[in-house]
mmCIF file of N, CA and C in Angstrom:
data_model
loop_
_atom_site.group_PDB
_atom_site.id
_atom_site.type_symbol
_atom_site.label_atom_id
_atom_site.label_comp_id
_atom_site.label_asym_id
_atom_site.label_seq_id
_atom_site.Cartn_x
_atom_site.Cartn_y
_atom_site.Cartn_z
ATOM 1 N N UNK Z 363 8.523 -17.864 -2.448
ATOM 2 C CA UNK Z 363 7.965 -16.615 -1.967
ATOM 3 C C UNK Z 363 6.721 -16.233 -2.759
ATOM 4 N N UNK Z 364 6.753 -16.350 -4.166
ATOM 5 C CA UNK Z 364 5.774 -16.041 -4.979
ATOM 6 C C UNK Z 364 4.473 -16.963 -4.810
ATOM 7 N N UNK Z 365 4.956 -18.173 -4.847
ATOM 8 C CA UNK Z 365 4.178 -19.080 -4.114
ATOM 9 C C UNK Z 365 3.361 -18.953 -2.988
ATOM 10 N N UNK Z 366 3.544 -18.539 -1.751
ATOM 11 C CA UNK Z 366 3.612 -18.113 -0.642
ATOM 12 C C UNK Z 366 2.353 -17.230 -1.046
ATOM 13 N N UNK Z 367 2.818 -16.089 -1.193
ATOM 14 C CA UNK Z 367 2.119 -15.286 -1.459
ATOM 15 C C UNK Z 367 0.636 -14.996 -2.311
ATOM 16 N N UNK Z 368 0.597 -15.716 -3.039
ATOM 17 C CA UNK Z 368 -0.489 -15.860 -3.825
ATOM 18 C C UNK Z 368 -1.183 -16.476 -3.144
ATOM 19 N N UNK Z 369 -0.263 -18.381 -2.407
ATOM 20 C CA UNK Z 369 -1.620 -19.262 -1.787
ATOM 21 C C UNK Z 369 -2.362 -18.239 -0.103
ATOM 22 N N UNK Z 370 -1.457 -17.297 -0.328
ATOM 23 C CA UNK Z 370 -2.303 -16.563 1.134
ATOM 24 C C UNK Z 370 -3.310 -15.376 0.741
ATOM 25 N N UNK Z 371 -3.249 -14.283 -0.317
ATOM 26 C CA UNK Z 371 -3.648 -13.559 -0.810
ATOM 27 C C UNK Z 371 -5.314 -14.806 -0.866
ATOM 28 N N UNK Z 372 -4.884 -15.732 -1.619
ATOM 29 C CA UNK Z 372 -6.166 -16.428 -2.186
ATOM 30 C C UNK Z 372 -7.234 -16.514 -0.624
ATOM 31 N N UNK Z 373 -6.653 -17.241 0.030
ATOM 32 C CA UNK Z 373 -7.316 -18.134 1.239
ATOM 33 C C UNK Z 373 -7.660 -16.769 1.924
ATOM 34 N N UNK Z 374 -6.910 -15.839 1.874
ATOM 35 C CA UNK Z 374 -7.957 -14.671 2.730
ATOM 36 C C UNK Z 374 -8.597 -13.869 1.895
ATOM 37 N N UNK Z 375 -8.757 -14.226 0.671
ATOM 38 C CA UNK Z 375 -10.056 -13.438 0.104
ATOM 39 C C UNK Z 375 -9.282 -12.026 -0.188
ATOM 40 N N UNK Z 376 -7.945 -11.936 -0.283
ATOM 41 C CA UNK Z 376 -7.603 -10.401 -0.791
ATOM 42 C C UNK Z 376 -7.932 -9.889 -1.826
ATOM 43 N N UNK Z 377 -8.966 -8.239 -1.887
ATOM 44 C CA UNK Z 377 -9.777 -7.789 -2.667
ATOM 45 C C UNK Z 377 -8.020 -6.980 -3.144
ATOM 46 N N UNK Z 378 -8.606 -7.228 -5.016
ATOM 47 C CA UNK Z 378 -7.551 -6.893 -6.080
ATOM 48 C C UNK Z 378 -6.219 -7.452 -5.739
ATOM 49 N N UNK Z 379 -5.571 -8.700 -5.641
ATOM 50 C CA UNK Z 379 -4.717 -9.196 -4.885
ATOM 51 C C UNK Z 379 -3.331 -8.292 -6.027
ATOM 52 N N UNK Z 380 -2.463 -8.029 -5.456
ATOM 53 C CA UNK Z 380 -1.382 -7.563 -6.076
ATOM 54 C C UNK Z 380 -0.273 -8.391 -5.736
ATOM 55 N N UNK Z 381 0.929 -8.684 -6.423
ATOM 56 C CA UNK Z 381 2.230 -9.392 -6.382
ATOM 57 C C UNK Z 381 2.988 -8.190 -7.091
ATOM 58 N N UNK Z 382 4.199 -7.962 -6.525
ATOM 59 C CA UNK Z 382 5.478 -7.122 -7.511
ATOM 60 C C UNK Z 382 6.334 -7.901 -7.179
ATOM 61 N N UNK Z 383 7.186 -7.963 -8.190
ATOM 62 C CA UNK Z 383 8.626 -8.538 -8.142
ATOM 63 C C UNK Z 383 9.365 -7.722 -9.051
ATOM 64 N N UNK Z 384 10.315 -6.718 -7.997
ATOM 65 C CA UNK Z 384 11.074 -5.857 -8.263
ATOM 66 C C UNK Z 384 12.483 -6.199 -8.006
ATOM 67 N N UNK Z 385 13.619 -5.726 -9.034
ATOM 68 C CA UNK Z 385 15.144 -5.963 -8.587
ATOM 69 C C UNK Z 385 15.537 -4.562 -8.721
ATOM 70 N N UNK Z 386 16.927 -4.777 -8.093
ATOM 71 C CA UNK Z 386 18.131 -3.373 -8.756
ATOM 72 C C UNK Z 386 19.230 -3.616 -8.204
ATOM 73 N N UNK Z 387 20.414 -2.706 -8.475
ATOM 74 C CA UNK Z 387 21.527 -3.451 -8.136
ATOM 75 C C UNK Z 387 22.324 -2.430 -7.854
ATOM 76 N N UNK Z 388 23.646 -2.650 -7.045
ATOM 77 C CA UNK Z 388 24.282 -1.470 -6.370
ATOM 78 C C UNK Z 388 25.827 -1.759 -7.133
ATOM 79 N N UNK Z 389 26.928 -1.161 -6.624
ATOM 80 C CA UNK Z 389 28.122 -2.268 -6.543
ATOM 81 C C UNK Z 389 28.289 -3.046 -6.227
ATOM 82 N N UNK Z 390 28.090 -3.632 -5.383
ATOM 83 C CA UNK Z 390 28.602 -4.668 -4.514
ATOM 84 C C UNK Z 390 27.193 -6.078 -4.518
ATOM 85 N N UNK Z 391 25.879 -5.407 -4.872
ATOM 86 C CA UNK Z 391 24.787 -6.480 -4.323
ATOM 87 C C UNK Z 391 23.504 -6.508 -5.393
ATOM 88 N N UNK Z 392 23.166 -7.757 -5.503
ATOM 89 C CA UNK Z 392 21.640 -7.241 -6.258
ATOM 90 C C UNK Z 392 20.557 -7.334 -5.377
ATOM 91 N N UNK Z 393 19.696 -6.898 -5.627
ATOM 92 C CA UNK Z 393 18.292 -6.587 -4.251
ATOM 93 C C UNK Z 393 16.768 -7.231 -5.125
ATOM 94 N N UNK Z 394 16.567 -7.976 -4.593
ATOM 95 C CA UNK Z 394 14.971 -8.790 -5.173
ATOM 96 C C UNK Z 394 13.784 -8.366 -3.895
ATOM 97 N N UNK Z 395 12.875 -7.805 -4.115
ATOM 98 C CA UNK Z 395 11.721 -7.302 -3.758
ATOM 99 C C UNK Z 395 10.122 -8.326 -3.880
ATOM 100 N N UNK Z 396 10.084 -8.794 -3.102
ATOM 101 C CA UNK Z 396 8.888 -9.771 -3.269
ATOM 102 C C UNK Z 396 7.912 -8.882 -2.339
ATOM 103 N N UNK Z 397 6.440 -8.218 -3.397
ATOM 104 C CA UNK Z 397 5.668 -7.252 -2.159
ATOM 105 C C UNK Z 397 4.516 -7.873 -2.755
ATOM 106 N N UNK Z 398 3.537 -7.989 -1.609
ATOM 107 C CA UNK Z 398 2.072 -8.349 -2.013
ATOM 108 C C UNK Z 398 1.051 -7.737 -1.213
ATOM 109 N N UNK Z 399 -0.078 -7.677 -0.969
ATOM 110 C CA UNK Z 399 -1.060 -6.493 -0.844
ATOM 111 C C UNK Z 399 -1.558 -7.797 0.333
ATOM 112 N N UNK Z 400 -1.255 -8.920 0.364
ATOM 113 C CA UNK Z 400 -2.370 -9.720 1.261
ATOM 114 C C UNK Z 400 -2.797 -9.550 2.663
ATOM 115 N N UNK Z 401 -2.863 -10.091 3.500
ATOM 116 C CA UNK Z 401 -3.363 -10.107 4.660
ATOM 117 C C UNK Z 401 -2.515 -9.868 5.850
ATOM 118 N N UNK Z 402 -0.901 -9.716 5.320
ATOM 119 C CA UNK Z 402 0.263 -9.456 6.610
ATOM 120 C C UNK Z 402 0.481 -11.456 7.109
ATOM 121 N N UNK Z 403 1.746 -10.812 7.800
ATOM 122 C CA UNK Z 403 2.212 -12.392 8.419
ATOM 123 C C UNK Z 403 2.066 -11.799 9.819
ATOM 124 N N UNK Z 404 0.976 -12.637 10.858
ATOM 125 C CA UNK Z 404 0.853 -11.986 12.227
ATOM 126 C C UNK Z 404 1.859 -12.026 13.042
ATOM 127 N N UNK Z 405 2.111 -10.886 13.834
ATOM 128 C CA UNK Z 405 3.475 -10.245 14.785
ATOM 129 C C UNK Z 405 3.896 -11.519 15.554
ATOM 130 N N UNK Z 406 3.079 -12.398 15.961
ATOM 131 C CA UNK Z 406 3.078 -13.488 17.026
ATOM 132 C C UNK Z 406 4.054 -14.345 16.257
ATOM 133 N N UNK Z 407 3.576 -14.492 14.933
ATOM 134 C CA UNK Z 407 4.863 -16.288 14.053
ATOM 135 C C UNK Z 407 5.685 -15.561 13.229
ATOM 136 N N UNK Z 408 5.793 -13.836 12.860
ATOM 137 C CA UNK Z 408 6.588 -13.678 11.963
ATOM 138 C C UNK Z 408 8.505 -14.149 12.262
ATOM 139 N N UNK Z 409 8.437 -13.671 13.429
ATOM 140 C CA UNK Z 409 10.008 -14.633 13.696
ATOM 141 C C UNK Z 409 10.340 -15.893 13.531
ATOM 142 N N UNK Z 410 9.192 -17.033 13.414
ATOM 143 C CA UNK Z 410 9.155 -17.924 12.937
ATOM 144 C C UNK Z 410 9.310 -18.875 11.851
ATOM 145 N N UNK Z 411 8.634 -18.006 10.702
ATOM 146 C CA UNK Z 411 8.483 -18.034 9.711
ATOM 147 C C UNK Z 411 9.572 -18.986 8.898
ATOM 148 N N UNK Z 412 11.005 -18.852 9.357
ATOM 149 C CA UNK Z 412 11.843 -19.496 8.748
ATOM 150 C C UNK Z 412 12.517 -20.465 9.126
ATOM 151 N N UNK Z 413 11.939 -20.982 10.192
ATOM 152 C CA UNK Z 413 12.181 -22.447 10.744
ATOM 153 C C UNK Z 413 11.553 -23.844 10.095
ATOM 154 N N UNK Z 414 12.713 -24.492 10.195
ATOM 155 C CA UNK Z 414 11.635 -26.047 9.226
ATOM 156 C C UNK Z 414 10.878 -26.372 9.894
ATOM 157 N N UNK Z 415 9.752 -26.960 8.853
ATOM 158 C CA UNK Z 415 8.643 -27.904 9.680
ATOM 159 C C UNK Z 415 7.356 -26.877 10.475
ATOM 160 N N UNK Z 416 7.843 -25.221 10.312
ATOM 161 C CA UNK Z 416 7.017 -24.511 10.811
ATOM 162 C C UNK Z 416 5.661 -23.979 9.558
ATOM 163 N N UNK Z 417 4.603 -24.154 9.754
ATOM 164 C CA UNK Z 417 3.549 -24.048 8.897
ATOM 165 C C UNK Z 417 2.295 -23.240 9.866
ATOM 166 N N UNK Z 418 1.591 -22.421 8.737
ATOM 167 C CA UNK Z 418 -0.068 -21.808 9.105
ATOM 168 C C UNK Z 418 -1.132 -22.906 7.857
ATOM 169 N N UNK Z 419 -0.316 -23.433 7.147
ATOM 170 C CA UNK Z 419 -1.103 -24.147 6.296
ATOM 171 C C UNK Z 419 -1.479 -26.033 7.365
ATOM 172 N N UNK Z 420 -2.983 -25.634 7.030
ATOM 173 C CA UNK Z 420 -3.799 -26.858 7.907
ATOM 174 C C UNK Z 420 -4.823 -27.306 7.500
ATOM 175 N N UNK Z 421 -5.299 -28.219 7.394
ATOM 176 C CA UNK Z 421 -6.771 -28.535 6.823
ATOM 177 C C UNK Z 421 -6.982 -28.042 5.192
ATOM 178 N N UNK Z 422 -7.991 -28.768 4.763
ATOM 179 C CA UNK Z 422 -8.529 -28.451 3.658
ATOM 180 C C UNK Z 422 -7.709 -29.165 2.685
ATOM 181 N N UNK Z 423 -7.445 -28.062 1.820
ATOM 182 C CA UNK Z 423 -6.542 -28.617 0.709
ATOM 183 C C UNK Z 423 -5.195 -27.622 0.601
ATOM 184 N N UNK Z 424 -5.480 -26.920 2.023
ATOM 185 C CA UNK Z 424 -4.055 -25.903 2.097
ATOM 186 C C UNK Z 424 -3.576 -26.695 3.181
ATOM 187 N N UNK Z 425 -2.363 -27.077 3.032
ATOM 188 C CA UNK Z 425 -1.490 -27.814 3.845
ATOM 189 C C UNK Z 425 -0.227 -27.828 3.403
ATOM 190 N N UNK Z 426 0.824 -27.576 4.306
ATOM 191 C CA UNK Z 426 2.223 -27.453 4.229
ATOM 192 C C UNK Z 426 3.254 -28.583 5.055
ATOM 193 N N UNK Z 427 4.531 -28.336 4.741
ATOM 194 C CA UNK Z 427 5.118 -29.327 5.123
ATOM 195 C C UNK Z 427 5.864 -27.726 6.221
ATOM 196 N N UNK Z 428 6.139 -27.058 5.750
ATOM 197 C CA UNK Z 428 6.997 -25.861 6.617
ATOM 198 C C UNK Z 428 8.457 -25.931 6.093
ATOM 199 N N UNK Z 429 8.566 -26.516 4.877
ATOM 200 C CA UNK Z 429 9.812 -25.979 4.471
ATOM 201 C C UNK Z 429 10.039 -25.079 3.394
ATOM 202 N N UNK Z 430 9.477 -24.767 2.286
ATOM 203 C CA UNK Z 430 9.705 -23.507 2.038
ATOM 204 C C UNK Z 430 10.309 -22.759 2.022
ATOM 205 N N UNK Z 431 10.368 -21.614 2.896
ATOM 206 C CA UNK Z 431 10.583 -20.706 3.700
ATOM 207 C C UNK Z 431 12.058 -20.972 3.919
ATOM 208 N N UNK Z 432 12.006 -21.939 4.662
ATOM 209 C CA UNK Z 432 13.885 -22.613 4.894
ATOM 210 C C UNK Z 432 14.515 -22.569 4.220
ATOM 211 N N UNK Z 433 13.727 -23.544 3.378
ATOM 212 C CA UNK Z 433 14.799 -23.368 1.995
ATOM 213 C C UNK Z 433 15.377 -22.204 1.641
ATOM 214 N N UNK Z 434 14.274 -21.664 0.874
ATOM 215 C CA UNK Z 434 14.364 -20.065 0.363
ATOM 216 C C UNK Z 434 15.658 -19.556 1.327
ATOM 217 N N UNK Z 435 15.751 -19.566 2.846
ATOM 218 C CA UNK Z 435 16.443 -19.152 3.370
ATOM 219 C C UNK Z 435 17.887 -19.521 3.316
ATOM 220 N N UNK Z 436 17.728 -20.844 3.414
ATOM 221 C CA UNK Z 436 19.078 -21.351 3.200
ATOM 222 C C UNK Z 436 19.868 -21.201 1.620
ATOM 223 N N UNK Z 437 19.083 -21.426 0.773
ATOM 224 C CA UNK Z 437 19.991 -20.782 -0.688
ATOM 225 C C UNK Z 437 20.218 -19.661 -0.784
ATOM 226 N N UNK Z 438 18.951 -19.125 0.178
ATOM 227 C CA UNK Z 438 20.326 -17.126 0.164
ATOM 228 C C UNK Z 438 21.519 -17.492 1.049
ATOM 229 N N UNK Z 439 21.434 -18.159 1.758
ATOM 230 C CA UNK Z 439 23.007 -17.708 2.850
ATOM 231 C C UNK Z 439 23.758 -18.661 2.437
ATOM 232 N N UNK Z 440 23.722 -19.622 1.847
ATOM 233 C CA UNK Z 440 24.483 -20.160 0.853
ATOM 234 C C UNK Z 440 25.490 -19.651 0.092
ATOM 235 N N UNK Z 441 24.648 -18.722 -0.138
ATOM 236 C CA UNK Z 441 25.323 -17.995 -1.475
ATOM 237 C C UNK Z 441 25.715 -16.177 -0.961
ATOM 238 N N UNK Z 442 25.756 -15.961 0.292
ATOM 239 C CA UNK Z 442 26.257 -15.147 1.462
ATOM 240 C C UNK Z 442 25.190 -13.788 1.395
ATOM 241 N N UNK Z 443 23.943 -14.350 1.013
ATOM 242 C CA UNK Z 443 22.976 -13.144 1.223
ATOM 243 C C UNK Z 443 22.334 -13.289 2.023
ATOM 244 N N UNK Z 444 21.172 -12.304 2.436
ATOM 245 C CA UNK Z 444 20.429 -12.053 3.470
ATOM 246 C C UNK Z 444 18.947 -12.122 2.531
ATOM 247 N N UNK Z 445 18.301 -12.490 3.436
ATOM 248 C CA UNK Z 445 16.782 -12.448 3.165
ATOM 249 C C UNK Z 445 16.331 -11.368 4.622
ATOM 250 N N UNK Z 446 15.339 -10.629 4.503
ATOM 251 C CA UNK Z 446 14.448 -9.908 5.600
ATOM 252 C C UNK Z 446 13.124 -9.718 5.351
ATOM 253 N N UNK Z 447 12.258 -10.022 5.893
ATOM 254 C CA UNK Z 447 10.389 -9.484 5.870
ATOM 255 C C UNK Z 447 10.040 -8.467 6.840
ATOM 256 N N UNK Z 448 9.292 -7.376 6.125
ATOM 257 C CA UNK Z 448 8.460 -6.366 6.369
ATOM 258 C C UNK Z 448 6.707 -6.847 6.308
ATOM 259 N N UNK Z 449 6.482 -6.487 7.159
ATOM 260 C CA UNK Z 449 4.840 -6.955 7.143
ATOM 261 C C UNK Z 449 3.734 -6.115 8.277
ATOM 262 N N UNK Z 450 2.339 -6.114 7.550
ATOM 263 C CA UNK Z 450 1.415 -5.593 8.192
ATOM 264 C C UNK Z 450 0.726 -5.985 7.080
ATOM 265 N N UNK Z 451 -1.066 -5.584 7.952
ATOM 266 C CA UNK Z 451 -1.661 -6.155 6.307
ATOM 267 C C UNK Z 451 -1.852 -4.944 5.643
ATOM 268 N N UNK Z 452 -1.927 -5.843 4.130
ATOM 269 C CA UNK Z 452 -1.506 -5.002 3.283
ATOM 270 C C UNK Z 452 -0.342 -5.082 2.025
ATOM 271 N N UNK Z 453 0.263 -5.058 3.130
ATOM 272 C CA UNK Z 453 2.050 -4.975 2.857
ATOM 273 C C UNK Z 453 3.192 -6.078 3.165
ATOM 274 N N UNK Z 454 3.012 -6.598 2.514
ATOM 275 C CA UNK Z 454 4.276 -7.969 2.762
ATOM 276 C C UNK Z 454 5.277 -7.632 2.338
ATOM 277 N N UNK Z 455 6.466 -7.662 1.967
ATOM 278 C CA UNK Z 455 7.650 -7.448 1.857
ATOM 279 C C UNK Z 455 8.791 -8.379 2.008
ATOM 280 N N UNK Z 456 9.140 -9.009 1.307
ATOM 281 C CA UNK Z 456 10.728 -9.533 1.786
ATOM 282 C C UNK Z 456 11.982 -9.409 0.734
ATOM 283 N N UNK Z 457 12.570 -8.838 0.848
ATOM 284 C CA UNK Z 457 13.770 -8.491 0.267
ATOM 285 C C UNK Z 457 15.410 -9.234 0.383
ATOM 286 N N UNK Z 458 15.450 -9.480 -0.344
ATOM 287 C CA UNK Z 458 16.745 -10.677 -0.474
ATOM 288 C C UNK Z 458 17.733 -9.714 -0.865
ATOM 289 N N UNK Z 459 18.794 -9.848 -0.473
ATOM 290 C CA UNK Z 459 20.039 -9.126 -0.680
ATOM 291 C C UNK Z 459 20.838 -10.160 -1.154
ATOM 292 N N UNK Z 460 21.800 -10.538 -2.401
ATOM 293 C CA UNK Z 460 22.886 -11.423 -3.283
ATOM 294 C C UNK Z 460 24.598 -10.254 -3.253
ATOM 295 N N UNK Z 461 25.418 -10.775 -2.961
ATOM 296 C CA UNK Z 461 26.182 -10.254 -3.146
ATOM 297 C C UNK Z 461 26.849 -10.477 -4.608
ATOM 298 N N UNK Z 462 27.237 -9.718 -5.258
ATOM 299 C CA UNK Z 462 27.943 -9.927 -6.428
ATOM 300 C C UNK Z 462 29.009 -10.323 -6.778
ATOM 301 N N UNK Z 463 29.366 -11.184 -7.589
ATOM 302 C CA UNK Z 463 30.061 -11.694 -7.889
ATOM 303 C C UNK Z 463 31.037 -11.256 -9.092
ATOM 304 N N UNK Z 464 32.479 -11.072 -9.010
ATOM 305 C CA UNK Z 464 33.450 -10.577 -9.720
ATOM 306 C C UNK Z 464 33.973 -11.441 -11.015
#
């Protein structure tokens, strides 16, 4: 995600690029906050986003395979959490939910 985020912030030229990585924790869950200031994930592929083999990285020396994302996805539900993204530009967002363990 952090990854992610930076190589997109870069490639669109985001003026003062920002990254936070925020946690906190409830009873039951801990909550990880990945927010960045970049350019938004467009409305058209954001449902996408977490399918293998799916990529915006092309040409140049930015190029992806499209897994990532999967991954990331699959070791949260692995481990019986949720991942979700919020986006516009600006504002990226994805928040992972972990359930806790006794």
């Amino acid at each position: 995600l952090i990854k992610n985020a930076i190589e997109s912030m870069i490639q669109h030229g985001t003026e003062n690029p920002r990254l936070i990585v925020a946690s906190t924790y409830s009873d039951t869950e801990i909550i990880i906050q990945v927010t960045d200031n970049g350019p938004g994930i467009p409305k058209n592929i954001i449902d996408r986003i977490f399918e293998p083999s799916f990529t915006t990285k092309v040409g140049g020396l930015s190029f992806g395979l499209g897994l990532g994302l999967s991954i990331v996805q699959r070791i949260i539900t692995e481990h019986d959490g949720k991942i979700e993204v919020n986006s516009e530009a600006g504002n990226t967002q994805f928040i992972i939910k972990l359930p806790l363990i006794n």
